[in-house]
């Protein structure tokens, strides 16, 4: 009887000890789980970082999803903060935020531009070439702009709140995937000549306005190695900016492979990032367009006069030429 009692006691003690060990283990496992979730959730907004919306648009919030490494789908915990008044022109910000159970938070900001949309008149893409200072020299031909005239033009754009879309936005605009504000404009500068860097770039920087330098990379590619505030570099070919024997630019008589090679070399000189092209002498043909598509160029500009409109051929885009003789009041009508 006594022996049996002892055995029961022993078994009970063993069970209690096992129980304690189990509970302890479980607790430390839980602690490990808590420490392990130091990873913030993933938050995906189904829209761009920057959104341009027309005055009076409602429902501007994008759908979003959130997943966490431990908690799984936490989409319903997403909050959206920020006041956007779509009845008032302006630039606003929305903040999408989500936290997991362990308190790790992810937030993403979205810029909202409320505007009157650009109408059917289209987007002016201005074409400049060279610059001179009348106190020191005389501009050689109509492609040379006196630098104080240029500054008056840039000052006008700055004071009148013009909007300078990125190339990505220009492409989306042509595709009908975004609107642009009514006073949108793009500045381009052909060739990559020294006078652009010495005279025009300081003006762009003074007003904090971006411009694109279309660089002939075999001539001026070295200049594009330098990162400059307010300057984007895109391609004006590597070595196709030369006349052929027939009086046209050489590109028109070159075959597909030769054009392709030139475009690749130009792109490489520009750090592999060039996606916009400017045709030498404004001339182009189907072979050139095919080669541009193959090398990843998305838009190409001619010297034809006009504004860029929705649905236009992205490989034959017109521009607005600014000349030495362009007066400020002419300029105002050209950009309006
Ligand atoms: Zn040129």
PDB file of C-alpha atoms in Angstrom, residues 1-260:
ATOM      1  CA  UNK A   1       0.000   0.000   0.000  1.00  0.00           C
ATOM      2  CA  UNK A   2       2.773   2.400   1.035  1.00  0.00           C
ATOM      3  CA  UNK A   3       4.830   1.469  -2.057  1.00  0.00           C
ATOM      4  CA  UNK A   4       1.886   2.158  -4.384  1.00  0.00           C
ATOM      5  CA  UNK A   5       1.361   5.569  -2.769  1.00  0.00           C
ATOM      6  CA  UNK A   6       5.029   6.437  -3.293  1.00  0.00           C
ATOM      7  CA  UNK A   7       4.843   5.492  -6.981  1.00  0.00           C
ATOM      8  CA  UNK A   8       1.754   7.680  -7.507  1.00  0.00           C
ATOM      9  CA  UNK A   9       3.517  10.548  -5.763  1.00  0.00           C
ATOM     10  CA  UNK A  10       6.575  10.105  -7.960  1.00  0.00           C
ATOM     11  CA  UNK A  11       4.511  10.015 -11.162  1.00  0.00           C
ATOM     12  CA  UNK A  12       2.624  13.142 -10.048  1.00  0.00           C
ATOM     13  CA  UNK A  13       5.877  14.963  -9.382  1.00  0.00           C
ATOM     14  CA  UNK A  14       7.253  13.907 -12.781  1.00  0.00           C
ATOM     15  CA  UNK A  15       4.068  15.103 -14.511  1.00  0.00           C
ATOM     16  CA  UNK A  16       4.262  18.455 -12.708  1.00  0.00           C
ATOM     17  CA  UNK A  17       7.945  18.883 -13.649  1.00  0.00           C
ATOM     18  CA  UNK A  18       7.213  17.973 -17.295  1.00  0.00           C
ATOM     19  CA  UNK A  19       4.319  20.401 -17.257  1.00  0.00           C
ATOM     20  CA  UNK A  20       6.505  23.217 -15.964  1.00  0.00           C
ATOM     21  CA  UNK A  21       9.162  22.482 -18.614  1.00  0.00           C
ATOM     22  CA  UNK A  22       6.493  22.480 -21.355  1.00  0.00           C
ATOM     23  CA  UNK A  23       4.988  25.794 -20.260  1.00  0.00           C
ATOM     24  CA  UNK A  24       8.436  27.388 -19.963  1.00  0.00           C
ATOM     25  CA  UNK A  25       9.365  26.180 -23.425  1.00  0.00           C
ATOM     26  CA  UNK A  26       6.138  27.485 -24.859  1.00  0.00           C
ATOM     27  CA  UNK A  27       6.697  30.904 -23.291  1.00  0.00           C
ATOM     28  CA  UNK A  28      10.223  31.223 -24.582  1.00  0.00           C
ATOM     29  CA  UNK A  29       8.928  30.196 -28.046  1.00  0.00           C
ATOM     30  CA  UNK A  30       6.402  32.989 -27.864  1.00  0.00           C
ATOM     31  CA  UNK A  31       9.131  35.417 -26.936  1.00  0.00           C
ATOM     32  CA  UNK A  32      11.186  34.258 -29.920  1.00  0.00           C
ATOM     33  CA  UNK A  33       8.170  34.939 -32.138  1.00  0.00           C
ATOM     34  CA  UNK A  34       7.853  38.443 -30.770  1.00  0.00           C
ATOM     35  CA  UNK A  35      11.529  39.211 -31.323  1.00  0.00           C
ATOM     36  CA  UNK A  36      11.387  37.710 -34.828  1.00  0.00           C
ATOM     37  CA  UNK A  37       8.762  40.185 -36.115  1.00  0.00           C
ATOM     38  CA  UNK A  38      10.995  43.169 -36.543  1.00  0.00           C
ATOM     39  CA  UNK A  39      10.131  43.266 -40.212  1.00  0.00           C
ATOM     40  CA  UNK A  40       7.794  46.043 -41.319  1.00  0.00           C
ATOM     41  CA  UNK A  41       4.812  45.130 -43.499  1.00  0.00           C
ATOM     42  CA  UNK A  42       4.825  45.553 -47.256  1.00  0.00           C
ATOM     43  CA  UNK A  43       2.542  48.281 -48.521  1.00  0.00           C
ATOM     44  CA  UNK A  44       1.593  48.560 -52.173  1.00  0.00           C
ATOM     45  CA  UNK A  45      -0.369  51.517 -53.544  1.00  0.00           C
ATOM     46  CA  UNK A  46      -2.010  50.848 -56.894  1.00  0.00           C
ATOM     47  CA  UNK A  47      -1.070  54.234 -58.294  1.00  0.00           C
ATOM     48  CA  UNK A  48       1.921  56.490 -58.922  1.00  0.00           C
ATOM     49  CA  UNK A  49       3.933  58.398 -56.289  1.00  0.00           C
ATOM     50  CA  UNK A  50       2.711  61.550 -57.972  1.00  0.00           C
ATOM     51  CA  UNK A  51      -0.797  61.973 -59.311  1.00  0.00           C
ATOM     52  CA  UNK A  52      -2.174  64.828 -61.384  1.00  0.00           C
ATOM     53  CA  UNK A  53      -5.931  65.272 -61.021  1.00  0.00           C
ATOM     54  CA  UNK A  54      -8.381  67.744 -62.520  1.00  0.00           C
ATOM     55  CA  UNK A  55     -10.079  70.343 -60.350  1.00  0.00           C
ATOM     56  CA  UNK A  56     -13.294  68.903 -58.890  1.00  0.00           C
ATOM     57  CA  UNK A  57     -12.308  65.230 -59.159  1.00  0.00           C
ATOM     58  CA  UNK A  58     -13.654  63.130 -56.309  1.00  0.00           C
ATOM     59  CA  UNK A  59     -12.473  59.808 -54.986  1.00  0.00           C
ATOM     60  CA  UNK A  60      -8.788  60.370 -55.513  1.00  0.00           C
ATOM     61  CA  UNK A  61      -7.597  57.700 -53.062  1.00  0.00           C
ATOM     62  CA  UNK A  62      -5.990  54.691 -54.706  1.00  0.00           C
ATOM     63  CA  UNK A  63      -6.611  51.118 -53.647  1.00  0.00           C
ATOM     64  CA  UNK A  64      -3.765  49.604 -51.630  1.00  0.00           C
ATOM     65  CA  UNK A  65      -2.760  46.248 -50.162  1.00  0.00           C
ATOM     66  CA  UNK A  66      -0.574  45.314 -47.199  1.00  0.00           C
ATOM     67  CA  UNK A  67       1.007  42.024 -46.157  1.00  0.00           C
ATOM     68  CA  UNK A  68       3.183  41.208 -43.161  1.00  0.00           C
ATOM     69  CA  UNK A  69       5.731  38.394 -42.724  1.00  0.00           C
ATOM     70  CA  UNK A  70       4.014  37.207 -39.499  1.00  0.00           C
ATOM     71  CA  UNK A  71       0.449  38.592 -39.587  1.00  0.00           C
ATOM     72  CA  UNK A  72      -0.259  37.895 -43.246  1.00  0.00           C
ATOM     73  CA  UNK A  73      -2.789  40.043 -45.103  1.00  0.00           C
ATOM     74  CA  UNK A  74      -3.321  43.262 -43.101  1.00  0.00           C
ATOM     75  CA  UNK A  75      -4.871  45.306 -45.914  1.00  0.00           C
ATOM     76  CA  UNK A  76      -7.821  46.304 -43.696  1.00  0.00           C
ATOM     77  CA  UNK A  77      -5.450  48.051 -41.269  1.00  0.00           C
ATOM     78  CA  UNK A  78      -4.278  50.583 -43.877  1.00  0.00           C
ATOM     79  CA  UNK A  79      -5.090  54.197 -43.018  1.00  0.00           C
ATOM     80  CA  UNK A  80      -4.878  57.159 -45.376  1.00  0.00           C
ATOM     81  CA  UNK A  81      -4.149  60.609 -43.982  1.00  0.00           C
ATOM     82  CA  UNK A  82      -3.848  64.065 -45.464  1.00  0.00           C
ATOM     83  CA  UNK A  83      -6.297  66.660 -46.660  1.00  0.00           C
ATOM     84  CA  UNK A  84      -6.627  67.114 -50.374  1.00  0.00           C
ATOM     85  CA  UNK A  85      -8.956  69.867 -51.490  1.00  0.00           C
ATOM     86  CA  UNK A  86      -9.804  68.930 -55.053  1.00  0.00           C
ATOM     87  CA  UNK A  87     -11.812  72.146 -55.371  1.00  0.00           C
ATOM     88  CA  UNK A  88      -8.690  74.248 -54.982  1.00  0.00           C
ATOM     89  CA  UNK A  89      -5.685  74.252 -57.281  1.00  0.00           C
ATOM     90  CA  UNK A  90      -2.588  73.211 -55.377  1.00  0.00           C
ATOM     91  CA  UNK A  91      -0.132  70.512 -54.430  1.00  0.00           C
ATOM     92  CA  UNK A  92      -1.122  68.154 -51.635  1.00  0.00           C
ATOM     93  CA  UNK A  93       0.144  65.005 -49.972  1.00  0.00           C
ATOM     94  CA  UNK A  94      -1.530  61.759 -48.912  1.00  0.00           C
ATOM     95  CA  UNK A  95       0.137  59.372 -46.456  1.00  0.00           C
ATOM     96  CA  UNK A  96      -0.781  55.692 -46.622  1.00  0.00           C
ATOM     97  CA  UNK A  97       0.175  53.918 -43.363  1.00  0.00           C
ATOM     98  CA  UNK A  98      -0.055  50.383 -41.972  1.00  0.00           C
ATOM     99  CA  UNK A  99       1.280  48.687 -38.788  1.00  0.00           C
ATOM    100  CA  UNK A 100       1.625  44.979 -37.961  1.00  0.00           C
ATOM    101  CA  UNK A 101       0.716  43.483 -34.537  1.00  0.00           C
ATOM    102  CA  UNK A 102       4.272  43.972 -33.309  1.00  0.00           C
ATOM    103  CA  UNK A 103       4.048  47.687 -34.097  1.00  0.00           C
ATOM    104  CA  UNK A 104       6.300  47.791 -37.165  1.00  0.00           C
ATOM    105  CA  UNK A 105       4.989  50.556 -39.417  1.00  0.00           C
ATOM    106  CA  UNK A 106       5.313  51.221 -43.123  1.00  0.00           C
ATOM    107  CA  UNK A 107       4.209  54.473 -44.706  1.00  0.00           C
ATOM    108  CA  UNK A 108       4.167  55.773 -48.242  1.00  0.00           C
ATOM    109  CA  UNK A 109       3.596  59.283 -49.450  1.00  0.00           C
ATOM    110  CA  UNK A 110       1.723  60.281 -52.569  1.00  0.00           C
ATOM    111  CA  UNK A 111       1.904  63.748 -54.072  1.00  0.00           C
ATOM    112  CA  UNK A 112      -1.393  65.011 -55.460  1.00  0.00           C
ATOM    113  CA  UNK A 113      -1.454  67.902 -57.904  1.00  0.00           C
ATOM    114  CA  UNK A 114      -4.882  69.459 -58.354  1.00  0.00           C
ATOM    115  CA  UNK A 115      -5.036  71.535 -61.542  1.00  0.00           C
ATOM    116  CA  UNK A 116      -6.960  72.801 -64.519  1.00  0.00           C
ATOM    117  CA  UNK A 117      -5.962  70.313 -67.215  1.00  0.00           C
ATOM    118  CA  UNK A 118      -3.989  71.193 -70.315  1.00  0.00           C
ATOM    119  CA  UNK A 119      -6.434  71.498 -73.193  1.00  0.00           C
ATOM    120  CA  UNK A 120      -6.457  70.212 -76.754  1.00  0.00           C
ATOM    121  CA  UNK A 121      -3.923  72.838 -77.790  1.00  0.00           C
ATOM    122  CA  UNK A 122      -1.286  70.439 -76.470  1.00  0.00           C
ATOM    123  CA  UNK A 123       2.092  70.593 -74.782  1.00  0.00           C
ATOM    124  CA  UNK A 124       4.810  72.962 -76.027  1.00  0.00           C
ATOM    125  CA  UNK A 125       8.258  71.338 -76.044  1.00  0.00           C
ATOM    126  CA  UNK A 126      10.655  74.221 -76.582  1.00  0.00           C
ATOM    127  CA  UNK A 127      13.761  73.792 -78.745  1.00  0.00           C
ATOM    128  CA  UNK A 128      16.875  75.853 -77.997  1.00  0.00           C
ATOM    129  CA  UNK A 129      20.419  75.494 -79.327  1.00  0.00           C
ATOM    130  CA  UNK A 130      23.197  77.968 -78.473  1.00  0.00           C
ATOM    131  CA  UNK A 131      23.646  81.048 -76.259  1.00  0.00           C
ATOM    132  CA  UNK A 132      25.746  84.197 -76.320  1.00  0.00           C
ATOM    133  CA  UNK A 133      26.331  87.286 -74.188  1.00  0.00           C
ATOM    134  CA  UNK A 134      25.852  90.452 -76.237  1.00  0.00           C
ATOM    135  CA  UNK A 135      28.421  92.286 -74.117  1.00  0.00           C
ATOM    136  CA  UNK A 136      31.092  89.926 -75.398  1.00  0.00           C
ATOM    137  CA  UNK A 137      30.031  88.644 -78.803  1.00  0.00           C
ATOM    138  CA  UNK A 138      27.355  88.568 -81.460  1.00  0.00           C
ATOM    139  CA  UNK A 139      25.221  85.488 -81.988  1.00  0.00           C
ATOM    140  CA  UNK A 140      26.262  83.801 -85.229  1.00  0.00           C
ATOM    141  CA  UNK A 141      22.819  82.916 -86.538  1.00  0.00           C
ATOM    142  CA  UNK A 142      19.172  82.616 -85.514  1.00  0.00           C
ATOM    143  CA  UNK A 143      19.935  79.537 -83.365  1.00  0.00           C
ATOM    144  CA  UNK A 144      21.924  81.725 -80.956  1.00  0.00           C
ATOM    145  CA  UNK A 145      19.889  83.223 -78.092  1.00  0.00           C
ATOM    146  CA  UNK A 146      21.099  86.246 -76.164  1.00  0.00           C
ATOM    147  CA  UNK A 147      21.425  85.125 -72.555  1.00  0.00           C
ATOM    148  CA  UNK A 148      19.470  88.014 -70.983  1.00  0.00           C
ATOM    149  CA  UNK A 149      16.597  87.280 -73.418  1.00  0.00           C
ATOM    150  CA  UNK A 150      16.715  83.659 -72.256  1.00  0.00           C
ATOM    151  CA  UNK A 151      16.651  84.716 -68.615  1.00  0.00           C
ATOM    152  CA  UNK A 152      13.547  86.871 -69.262  1.00  0.00           C
ATOM    153  CA  UNK A 153      11.800  83.820 -70.759  1.00  0.00           C
ATOM    154  CA  UNK A 154      12.742  81.544 -67.848  1.00  0.00           C
ATOM    155  CA  UNK A 155      11.763  84.218 -65.321  1.00  0.00           C
ATOM    156  CA  UNK A 156       8.358  84.494 -67.013  1.00  0.00           C
ATOM    157  CA  UNK A 157       7.809  80.715 -66.757  1.00  0.00           C
ATOM    158  CA  UNK A 158       8.903  80.758 -63.128  1.00  0.00           C
ATOM    159  CA  UNK A 159       6.741  83.717 -62.074  1.00  0.00           C
ATOM    160  CA  UNK A 160       3.687  82.310 -63.840  1.00  0.00           C
ATOM    161  CA  UNK A 161       3.873  78.919 -62.147  1.00  0.00           C
ATOM    162  CA  UNK A 162       4.469  76.788 -65.202  1.00  0.00           C
ATOM    163  CA  UNK A 163       4.617  73.049 -64.638  1.00  0.00           C
ATOM    164  CA  UNK A 164       7.595  71.075 -65.973  1.00  0.00           C
ATOM    165  CA  UNK A 165       6.545  67.446 -66.477  1.00  0.00           C
ATOM    166  CA  UNK A 166       9.049  64.580 -66.399  1.00  0.00           C
ATOM    167  CA  UNK A 167       9.578  62.582 -69.609  1.00  0.00           C
ATOM    168  CA  UNK A 168       7.644  59.744 -68.002  1.00  0.00           C
ATOM    169  CA  UNK A 169       4.679  62.076 -67.560  1.00  0.00           C
ATOM    170  CA  UNK A 170       5.000  63.331 -71.140  1.00  0.00           C
ATOM    171  CA  UNK A 171       4.860  59.738 -72.394  1.00  0.00           C
ATOM    172  CA  UNK A 172       1.821  58.987 -70.250  1.00  0.00           C
ATOM    173  CA  UNK A 173       0.180  62.176 -71.474  1.00  0.00           C
ATOM    174  CA  UNK A 174       0.631  61.135 -75.133  1.00  0.00           C
ATOM    175  CA  UNK A 175      -0.744  57.682 -74.232  1.00  0.00           C
ATOM    176  CA  UNK A 176      -3.773  59.322 -72.596  1.00  0.00           C
ATOM    177  CA  UNK A 177      -2.810  57.829 -69.211  1.00  0.00           C
ATOM    178  CA  UNK A 178      -2.419  61.113 -67.334  1.00  0.00           C
ATOM    179  CA  UNK A 179      -3.532  64.683 -67.672  1.00  0.00           C
ATOM    180  CA  UNK A 180      -1.061  67.562 -67.339  1.00  0.00           C
ATOM    181  CA  UNK A 181      -1.645  70.968 -65.730  1.00  0.00           C
ATOM    182  CA  UNK A 182      -2.748  73.711 -68.159  1.00  0.00           C
ATOM    183  CA  UNK A 183       0.546  75.599 -67.998  1.00  0.00           C
ATOM    184  CA  UNK A 184       2.835  72.660 -68.749  1.00  0.00           C
ATOM    185  CA  UNK A 185       6.017  73.081 -70.729  1.00  0.00           C
ATOM    186  CA  UNK A 186       9.219  71.164 -71.538  1.00  0.00           C
ATOM    187  CA  UNK A 187      12.602  72.763 -72.271  1.00  0.00           C
ATOM    188  CA  UNK A 188      15.090  71.054 -74.603  1.00  0.00           C
ATOM    189  CA  UNK A 189      18.555  72.166 -75.721  1.00  0.00           C
ATOM    190  CA  UNK A 190      20.092  70.562 -78.801  1.00  0.00           C
ATOM    191  CA  UNK A 191      23.697  69.417 -79.275  1.00  0.00           C
ATOM    192  CA  UNK A 192      25.331  69.862 -75.827  1.00  0.00           C
ATOM    193  CA  UNK A 193      27.431  72.839 -76.887  1.00  0.00           C
ATOM    194  CA  UNK A 194      29.672  74.703 -74.397  1.00  0.00           C
ATOM    195  CA  UNK A 195      27.523  77.849 -74.521  1.00  0.00           C
ATOM    196  CA  UNK A 196      24.576  75.919 -73.102  1.00  0.00           C
ATOM    197  CA  UNK A 197      26.604  74.798 -70.089  1.00  0.00           C
ATOM    198  CA  UNK A 198      28.339  78.124 -69.514  1.00  0.00           C
ATOM    199  CA  UNK A 199      25.406  80.501 -69.992  1.00  0.00           C
ATOM    200  CA  UNK A 200      22.033  78.717 -69.916  1.00  0.00           C
ATOM    201  CA  UNK A 201      22.577  76.153 -67.135  1.00  0.00           C
ATOM    202  CA  UNK A 202      23.271  78.820 -64.443  1.00  0.00           C
ATOM    203  CA  UNK A 203      19.934  80.454 -65.399  1.00  0.00           C
ATOM    204  CA  UNK A 204      18.051  77.134 -65.102  1.00  0.00           C
ATOM    205  CA  UNK A 205      19.680  76.609 -61.713  1.00  0.00           C
ATOM    206  CA  UNK A 206      18.903  80.137 -60.537  1.00  0.00           C
ATOM    207  CA  UNK A 207      15.173  79.511 -61.135  1.00  0.00           C
ATOM    208  CA  UNK A 208      15.342  75.794 -60.250  1.00  0.00           C
ATOM    209  CA  UNK A 209      13.813  74.758 -63.565  1.00  0.00           C
ATOM    210  CA  UNK A 210      14.732  71.487 -65.303  1.00  0.00           C
ATOM    211  CA  UNK A 211      15.853  71.229 -68.907  1.00  0.00           C
ATOM    212  CA  UNK A 212      16.996  68.404 -71.159  1.00  0.00           C
ATOM    213  CA  UNK A 213      20.279  68.551 -73.011  1.00  0.00           C
ATOM    214  CA  UNK A 214      20.158  66.481 -76.218  1.00  0.00           C
ATOM    215  CA  UNK A 215      23.825  65.541 -76.438  1.00  0.00           C
ATOM    216  CA  UNK A 216      25.731  64.530 -79.576  1.00  0.00           C
ATOM    217  CA  UNK A 217      27.727  62.024 -77.540  1.00  0.00           C
ATOM    218  CA  UNK A 218      30.751  61.574 -79.853  1.00  0.00           C
ATOM    219  CA  UNK A 219      31.329  65.356 -79.652  1.00  0.00           C
ATOM    220  CA  UNK A 220      30.171  66.361 -76.182  1.00  0.00           C
ATOM    221  CA  UNK A 221      29.633  63.059 -74.347  1.00  0.00           C
ATOM    222  CA  UNK A 222      32.340  63.954 -71.820  1.00  0.00           C
ATOM    223  CA  UNK A 223      30.221  66.883 -70.630  1.00  0.00           C
ATOM    224  CA  UNK A 224      27.338  64.561 -69.819  1.00  0.00           C
ATOM    225  CA  UNK A 225      29.548  62.679 -67.341  1.00  0.00           C
ATOM    226  CA  UNK A 226      29.104  65.603 -64.961  1.00  0.00           C
ATOM    227  CA  UNK A 227      25.933  65.552 -62.868  1.00  0.00           C
ATOM    228  CA  UNK A 228      24.412  69.028 -62.813  1.00  0.00           C
ATOM    229  CA  UNK A 229      21.363  70.234 -60.920  1.00  0.00           C
ATOM    230  CA  UNK A 230      18.384  70.890 -63.250  1.00  0.00           C
ATOM    231  CA  UNK A 231      19.958  69.186 -66.279  1.00  0.00           C
ATOM    232  CA  UNK A 232      18.856  65.862 -67.791  1.00  0.00           C
ATOM    233  CA  UNK A 233      20.929  64.298 -70.530  1.00  0.00           C
ATOM    234  CA  UNK A 234      19.298  62.543 -73.478  1.00  0.00           C
ATOM    235  CA  UNK A 235      20.547  61.516 -76.906  1.00  0.00           C
ATOM    236  CA  UNK A 236      21.025  63.488 -80.117  1.00  0.00           C
ATOM    237  CA  UNK A 237      22.863  60.433 -81.605  1.00  0.00           C
ATOM    238  CA  UNK A 238      26.470  59.446 -81.128  1.00  0.00           C
ATOM    239  CA  UNK A 239      27.904  60.387 -84.498  1.00  0.00           C
ATOM    240  CA  UNK A 240      24.965  60.823 -86.871  1.00  0.00           C
ATOM    241  CA  UNK A 241      24.990  64.621 -86.638  1.00  0.00           C
ATOM    242  CA  UNK A 242      26.901  64.956 -89.911  1.00  0.00           C
ATOM    243  CA  UNK A 243      25.913  65.583 -93.484  1.00  0.00           C
ATOM    244  CA  UNK A 244      26.024  62.770 -96.014  1.00  0.00           C
ATOM    245  CA  UNK A 245      27.087  63.068 -99.663  1.00  0.00           C
ATOM    246  CA  UNK A 246      23.473  63.465-100.808  1.00  0.00           C
ATOM    247  CA  UNK A 247      22.925  66.651 -98.796  1.00  0.00           C
ATOM    248  CA  UNK A 248      20.918  64.882 -96.079  1.00  0.00           C
ATOM    249  CA  UNK A 249      22.114  63.796 -92.645  1.00  0.00           C
ATOM    250  CA  UNK A 250      23.982  60.460 -92.754  1.00  0.00           C
ATOM    251  CA  UNK A 251      21.319  58.603 -90.796  1.00  0.00           C
ATOM    252  CA  UNK A 252      18.927  58.591 -93.754  1.00  0.00           C
ATOM    253  CA  UNK A 253      21.387  56.519 -95.836  1.00  0.00           C
ATOM    254  CA  UNK A 254      22.670  54.262 -93.038  1.00  0.00           C
ATOM    255  CA  UNK A 255      21.332  50.726 -92.661  1.00  0.00           C
ATOM    256  CA  UNK A 256      19.544  49.362 -89.607  1.00  0.00           C
ATOM    257  CA  UNK A 257      22.658  47.748 -88.029  1.00  0.00           C
ATOM    258  CA  UNK A 258      24.728  50.898 -88.351  1.00  0.00           C
ATOM    259  CA  UNK A 259      22.007  53.085 -86.799  1.00  0.00           C
ATOM    260  CA  UNK A 260      21.497  50.525 -84.043  1.00  0.00           C
TER     261      UNK A 260
END
